[in-house]
Tab-separated table of C-alpha atoms in Angstrom:
chain	number	residue	atom	x	y	z
A	1	UNK	CA	130.181	170.724	150.489
A	2	UNK	CA	129.476	170.995	146.790
A	3	UNK	CA	125.632	170.449	147.356
A	4	UNK	CA	125.287	172.796	150.116
A	5	UNK	CA	127.901	175.073	148.992
A	6	UNK	CA	129.911	175.013	152.613
A	7	UNK	CA	133.384	175.676	152.707
A	8	UNK	CA	134.016	172.807	154.893
A	9	UNK	CA	132.314	169.845	155.702
A	10	UNK	CA	133.952	167.455	158.655
A	11	UNK	CA	132.852	164.143	160.561
A	12	UNK	CA	133.519	164.308	164.169
A	13	UNK	CA	132.676	161.079	166.350
A	14	UNK	CA	131.971	160.958	169.530
A	15	UNK	CA	133.721	159.186	172.211
A	16	UNK	CA	132.810	156.607	174.617
A	17	UNK	CA	130.529	158.277	177.481
A	18	UNK	CA	129.864	161.246	175.420
A	19	UNK	CA	132.697	163.170	177.110
A	20	UNK	CA	134.614	164.229	173.945
A	21	UNK	CA	134.426	164.101	170.122
A	22	UNK	CA	137.612	164.072	167.815
A	23	UNK	CA	137.482	164.646	163.765
A	24	UNK	CA	137.990	161.854	161.884
A	25	UNK	CA	137.304	163.223	158.577
A	26	UNK	CA	137.724	167.065	156.875
A	27	UNK	CA	136.516	168.000	153.601
A	28	UNK	CA	137.374	171.588	152.128
A	29	UNK	CA	135.675	172.883	148.991
A	30	UNK	CA	138.105	175.106	148.168
A	31	UNK	CA	141.148	173.556	145.614
A	32	UNK	CA	144.142	173.450	147.338
A	33	UNK	CA	142.784	173.968	150.676
A	34	UNK	CA	144.249	171.311	153.637
A	35	UNK	CA	142.078	168.314	153.820
A	36	UNK	CA	143.538	167.314	157.019
A	37	UNK	CA	144.210	170.235	159.383
A	38	UNK	CA	141.381	169.667	161.560
A	39	UNK	CA	141.655	165.683	161.422
A	40	UNK	CA	142.350	164.536	165.141
A	41	UNK	CA	141.343	167.861	166.434
A	42	UNK	CA	139.042	167.089	169.599
A	43	UNK	CA	136.500	169.006	171.573
A	44	UNK	CA	135.665	167.953	175.127
A	45	UNK	CA	132.392	168.035	176.813
A	46	UNK	CA	134.056	170.224	179.832
A	47	UNK	CA	134.863	173.133	177.552
A	48	UNK	CA	131.534	172.890	175.594
A	49	UNK	CA	128.888	171.917	177.730
A	50	UNK	CA	126.173	173.592	176.232
A	51	UNK	CA	126.946	172.284	172.574
A	52	UNK	CA	127.341	168.849	173.851
A	53	UNK	CA	124.041	168.996	175.362
A	54	UNK	CA	122.422	169.838	172.050
A	55	UNK	CA	124.070	167.010	170.399
A	56	UNK	CA	123.650	164.332	173.004
A	57	UNK	CA	119.987	165.417	173.102
A	58	UNK	CA	119.720	164.037	169.348
A	59	UNK	CA	119.061	167.941	168.038
A	60	UNK	CA	120.757	169.534	164.985
A	61	UNK	CA	122.503	172.310	165.964
A	62	UNK	CA	121.615	174.651	163.481
A	63	UNK	CA	122.605	178.708	163.972
A	64	UNK	CA	123.006	181.500	161.546
A	65	UNK	CA	125.139	183.332	163.879
A	66	UNK	CA	127.359	180.801	165.439
A	67	UNK	CA	129.734	183.212	167.234
A	68	UNK	CA	127.017	184.564	169.504
A	69	UNK	CA	124.438	181.518	169.582
A	70	UNK	CA	124.311	180.167	173.358
A	71	UNK	CA	124.497	176.768	172.070
A	72	UNK	CA	128.052	177.264	170.137
A	73	UNK	CA	129.364	180.518	171.709
A	74	UNK	CA	131.838	178.410	173.520
A	75	UNK	CA	133.291	177.642	170.301
A	76	UNK	CA	134.066	181.080	169.516
A	77	UNK	CA	137.516	182.263	170.278
A	78	UNK	CA	139.322	178.908	169.844
A	79	UNK	CA	137.478	177.705	166.425
A	80	UNK	CA	134.834	179.798	164.973
A	81	UNK	CA	136.913	183.360	164.907
A	82	UNK	CA	140.168	182.186	164.250
A	83	UNK	CA	138.423	180.053	161.019
A	84	UNK	CA	136.056	183.202	159.953
A	85	UNK	CA	133.118	180.547	160.402
A	86	UNK	CA	129.766	182.469	161.072
A	87	UNK	CA	127.005	179.800	160.834
A	88	UNK	CA	126.742	176.229	162.069
A	89	UNK	CA	124.862	173.143	160.879
A	90	UNK	CA	125.756	170.070	162.925
A	91	UNK	CA	123.741	167.131	162.426
A	92	UNK	CA	124.130	164.257	164.801
A	93	UNK	CA	124.895	160.498	163.759
A	94	UNK	CA	123.017	157.339	165.413
A	95	UNK	CA	124.233	154.322	165.859
A	96	UNK	CA	122.054	151.249	167.623
A	97	UNK	CA	120.223	153.953	169.334
A	98	UNK	CA	122.748	156.244	170.466
A	99	UNK	CA	124.699	159.432	169.056
A	100	UNK	CA	128.007	158.217	167.889
A	101	UNK	CA	128.993	161.468	166.073
A	102	UNK	CA	128.314	164.732	164.006
A	103	UNK	CA	128.405	165.946	160.488
A	104	UNK	CA	129.400	169.526	161.057
A	105	UNK	CA	128.813	172.161	157.989
A	106	UNK	CA	131.052	175.468	158.578
A	107	UNK	CA	130.419	178.246	156.038
A	108	UNK	CA	132.886	181.093	156.252
A	109	UNK	CA	132.088	184.462	155.618
A	110	UNK	CA	128.678	185.971	155.670
A	111	UNK	CA	126.217	184.549	157.970
A	112	UNK	CA	124.316	181.649	156.347
A	113	UNK	CA	120.553	181.193	156.443
A	114	UNK	CA	120.077	177.696	156.617
A	115	UNK	CA	116.580	176.691	154.784
A	116	UNK	CA	114.619	173.239	155.628
A	117	UNK	CA	116.035	172.148	152.534
A	118	UNK	CA	119.433	172.218	153.640
A	119	UNK	CA	118.658	170.676	157.124
A	120	UNK	CA	117.128	167.792	155.391
A	121	UNK	CA	119.955	167.442	152.974
A	122	UNK	CA	122.371	166.918	155.758
A	123	UNK	CA	119.917	165.007	158.109
A	124	UNK	CA	119.771	162.645	155.053
A	125	UNK	CA	123.400	161.883	154.891
A	126	UNK	CA	123.670	161.360	158.568
A	127	UNK	CA	120.897	158.947	158.110
A	128	UNK	CA	123.148	157.395	155.339
A	129	UNK	CA	126.208	157.203	157.432
A	130	UNK	CA	123.917	155.780	160.240
A	131	UNK	CA	122.971	153.012	157.843
A	132	UNK	CA	126.635	152.136	156.909
A	133	UNK	CA	127.571	151.887	160.487
A	134	UNK	CA	125.156	149.422	160.749
A	135	UNK	CA	125.858	147.460	157.660
A	136	UNK	CA	129.409	147.279	158.842
A	137	UNK	CA	128.563	146.090	162.408
A	138	UNK	CA	126.063	143.315	160.719
A	139	UNK	CA	128.764	142.411	158.491
A	140	UNK	CA	131.335	142.218	161.396
A	141	UNK	CA	128.712	139.881	163.237
A	142	UNK	CA	128.035	137.834	160.466
A	143	UNK	CA	132.031	137.242	159.857
A	144	UNK	CA	132.332	136.538	163.619
A	145	UNK	CA	129.178	134.106	163.379
A	146	UNK	CA	130.421	132.401	160.709
A	147	UNK	CA	134.194	131.804	161.775
A	148	UNK	CA	132.528	130.384	164.948
A	149	UNK	CA	130.206	128.236	162.990
A	150	UNK	CA	133.011	126.675	161.151
A	151	UNK	CA	134.987	126.281	164.259
A	152	UNK	CA	131.915	124.039	165.676
A	153	UNK	CA	131.705	122.265	162.556
A	154	UNK	CA	134.980	121.295	162.585
A	155	UNK	CA	134.595	119.872	165.865
A	156	UNK	CA	131.544	118.333	165.415
A	157	UNK	CA	132.138	116.388	161.878
A	158	UNK	CA	135.528	115.198	163.268
A	159	UNK	CA	134.555	113.982	166.378
A	160	UNK	CA	134.788	110.173	167.193
A	161	UNK	CA	131.464	110.152	168.570
A	162	UNK	CA	128.385	110.059	166.421
A	163	UNK	CA	126.366	112.944	166.994
A	164	UNK	CA	122.678	113.404	165.835
A	165	UNK	CA	119.867	115.611	166.383
A	166	UNK	CA	116.306	114.163	166.856
A	167	UNK	CA	113.193	116.103	166.215
A	168	UNK	CA	109.636	115.012	165.599
A	169	UNK	CA	110.781	111.200	165.716
A	170	UNK	CA	113.133	112.164	162.778
A	171	UNK	CA	117.016	112.791	162.506
A	172	UNK	CA	117.319	116.172	161.370
A	173	UNK	CA	121.104	116.053	161.853
A	174	UNK	CA	123.923	113.836	161.720
A	175	UNK	CA	127.832	114.182	161.725
A	176	UNK	CA	130.038	111.703	159.414
A	177	UNK	CA	130.635	109.364	162.036
A	178	UNK	CA	126.893	108.730	162.041
A	179	UNK	CA	126.960	107.081	158.791
A	180	UNK	CA	130.144	105.495	159.401
A	181	UNK	CA	128.374	103.753	162.447
A	182	UNK	CA	125.442	102.883	160.790
A	183	UNK	CA	126.619	102.276	157.130
A	184	UNK	CA	123.715	104.323	155.959
A	185	UNK	CA	124.131	107.678	153.996
A	186	UNK	CA	122.708	110.933	155.437
A	187	UNK	CA	119.775	111.009	152.963
A	188	UNK	CA	118.769	107.289	154.370
A	189	UNK	CA	119.122	108.740	157.800
A	190	UNK	CA	116.963	111.631	157.355
A	191	UNK	CA	114.033	109.510	155.294
A	192	UNK	CA	113.027	107.311	157.985
A	193	UNK	CA	112.140	107.580	161.910
A	194	UNK	CA	115.016	107.141	164.029
A	195	UNK	CA	113.295	104.013	165.697
A	196	UNK	CA	113.837	102.362	162.347
A	197	UNK	CA	117.377	102.292	163.459
A	198	UNK	CA	116.881	100.586	166.444
A	199	UNK	CA	116.972	96.990	167.410
A	200	UNK	CA	113.462	95.739	168.358
A	201	UNK	CA	114.146	94.782	171.584
A	202	UNK	CA	115.089	98.223	172.662
A	203	UNK	CA	113.018	100.404	170.819
A	204	UNK	CA	110.289	100.851	173.677
A	205	UNK	CA	113.133	101.916	175.887
A	206	UNK	CA	114.627	104.333	173.432
A	207	UNK	CA	111.048	105.775	173.010
A	208	UNK	CA	110.010	106.267	176.341
A	209	UNK	CA	113.182	108.038	177.189
A	210	UNK	CA	112.731	110.234	173.773
A	211	UNK	CA	109.085	111.412	174.692
A	212	UNK	CA	109.846	111.941	178.545
A	213	UNK	CA	112.819	114.096	177.049
A	214	UNK	CA	110.436	115.756	174.932
A	215	UNK	CA	107.827	116.488	176.995
A	216	UNK	CA	110.428	117.863	179.477
A	217	UNK	CA	110.390	115.190	182.074
A	218	UNK	CA	113.199	113.378	183.923
A	219	UNK	CA	114.292	110.836	181.646
A	220	UNK	CA	117.784	108.744	181.496
A	221	UNK	CA	120.300	110.807	179.984
A	222	UNK	CA	122.518	108.083	179.705
A	223	UNK	CA	122.210	104.260	178.947
A	224	UNK	CA	122.875	101.390	176.505
A	225	UNK	CA	120.815	100.132	173.307
A	226	UNK	CA	121.288	98.185	170.060
A	227	UNK	CA	120.986	99.352	166.838
A	228	UNK	CA	121.015	97.270	163.392
A	229	UNK	CA	123.397	98.922	160.585
A	230	UNK	CA	122.462	98.783	156.717
A	231	UNK	CA	124.299	95.367	156.620
A	232	UNK	CA	122.100	94.201	159.140
A	233	UNK	CA	124.610	93.526	161.829
A	234	UNK	CA	123.916	94.457	165.447
A	235	UNK	CA	126.162	97.256	167.155
A	236	UNK	CA	125.588	98.112	170.836
A	237	UNK	CA	125.704	102.151	171.413
A	238	UNK	CA	126.109	104.087	174.464
A	239	UNK	CA	123.953	107.113	174.558
A	240	UNK	CA	124.179	110.930	176.104
A	241	UNK	CA	121.249	112.816	175.225
A	242	UNK	CA	120.075	116.286	176.193
A	243	UNK	CA	117.020	118.378	175.391
A	244	UNK	CA	117.565	121.257	173.248
A	245	UNK	CA	115.800	123.835	170.957
A	246	UNK	CA	116.729	123.042	167.018
A	247	UNK	CA	115.386	125.624	164.285
A	248	UNK	CA	113.148	127.327	167.079
A	249	UNK	CA	111.838	123.863	168.180
A	250	UNK	CA	112.044	121.213	170.771
A	251	UNK	CA	114.631	118.466	170.086
A	252	UNK	CA	117.136	116.452	171.494
A	253	UNK	CA	121.015	116.348	170.845
A	254	UNK	CA	122.555	112.782	171.006
A	255	UNK	CA	126.060	111.379	171.550
A	256	UNK	CA	126.505	107.855	170.892
A	257	UNK	CA	129.213	105.736	170.880
A	258	UNK	CA	130.259	102.334	169.621
A	259	UNK	CA	130.755	99.984	172.741
A	260	UNK	CA	129.882	96.530	170.598
A	261	UNK	CA	133.556	95.314	171.545
A	262	UNK	CA	133.415	95.820	175.072
A	263	UNK	CA	129.906	93.951	175.228
A	264	UNK	CA	131.353	91.096	173.135
A	265	UNK	CA	134.432	91.069	175.647
A	266	UNK	CA	131.931	90.857	178.267
A	267	UNK	CA	129.879	88.089	176.830
A	268	UNK	CA	133.159	86.216	176.493
A	269	UNK	CA	134.305	86.672	179.791
A	270	UNK	CA	130.829	85.579	181.069
A	271	UNK	CA	130.929	82.293	178.665
A	272	UNK	CA	134.416	81.491	180.159
A	273	UNK	CA	133.464	81.966	183.393
């Protein structure tokens, strides 16, 4: 308002569907003038079709004689004449490829001859608002994603199953249960090929299934094999594996359950029989 010397500058937000717009903020240049007298006031497309058509077409409404201009004449009796507004410069604000509102400049008194510099300045302010809306949406999306990731992280890291992502023959992610099951630290798990932790008699079985799954071929999704922990003890594990994308590249997501106790009970039963 100060830069352009306009008595009042307002921001009007376009409702969903473009059927109406409501004044969300209004700033009068004159000291002591009411700043909120227009806030909440609405315009409906059914009442001002020419004006809404121009705004929705992403065209700045630039008129030196607003009360007689074909685009704004519909606003004359109810808004322009009672307020003494003679000229208008309304610039659309974009968000995600759509018009979401306008910055409205309303001079009072003699007709205003809008210069190219006036229009460029008003358009620049509209672009700043568009960028602010985009940043706000981006921050909201990041916050929502962060909250979602935290929930999944809590579930995965506190799961009773060992969960590991294998890519290019190496473990790329492992939850804490993997370290408890194997006895190895995360750095030790990441440092060696995953087959290094598999019992030698079962390594071919595991490798065949892994390679078939990596190539997109049918593979056993659920089976059992043995691993060797850090202390050299053997553990039977039951695996459920699925193919997935990890950082935009093929990988496998593996859920491992320690079934050593069940195998020992079965072996004791076999011996007893």
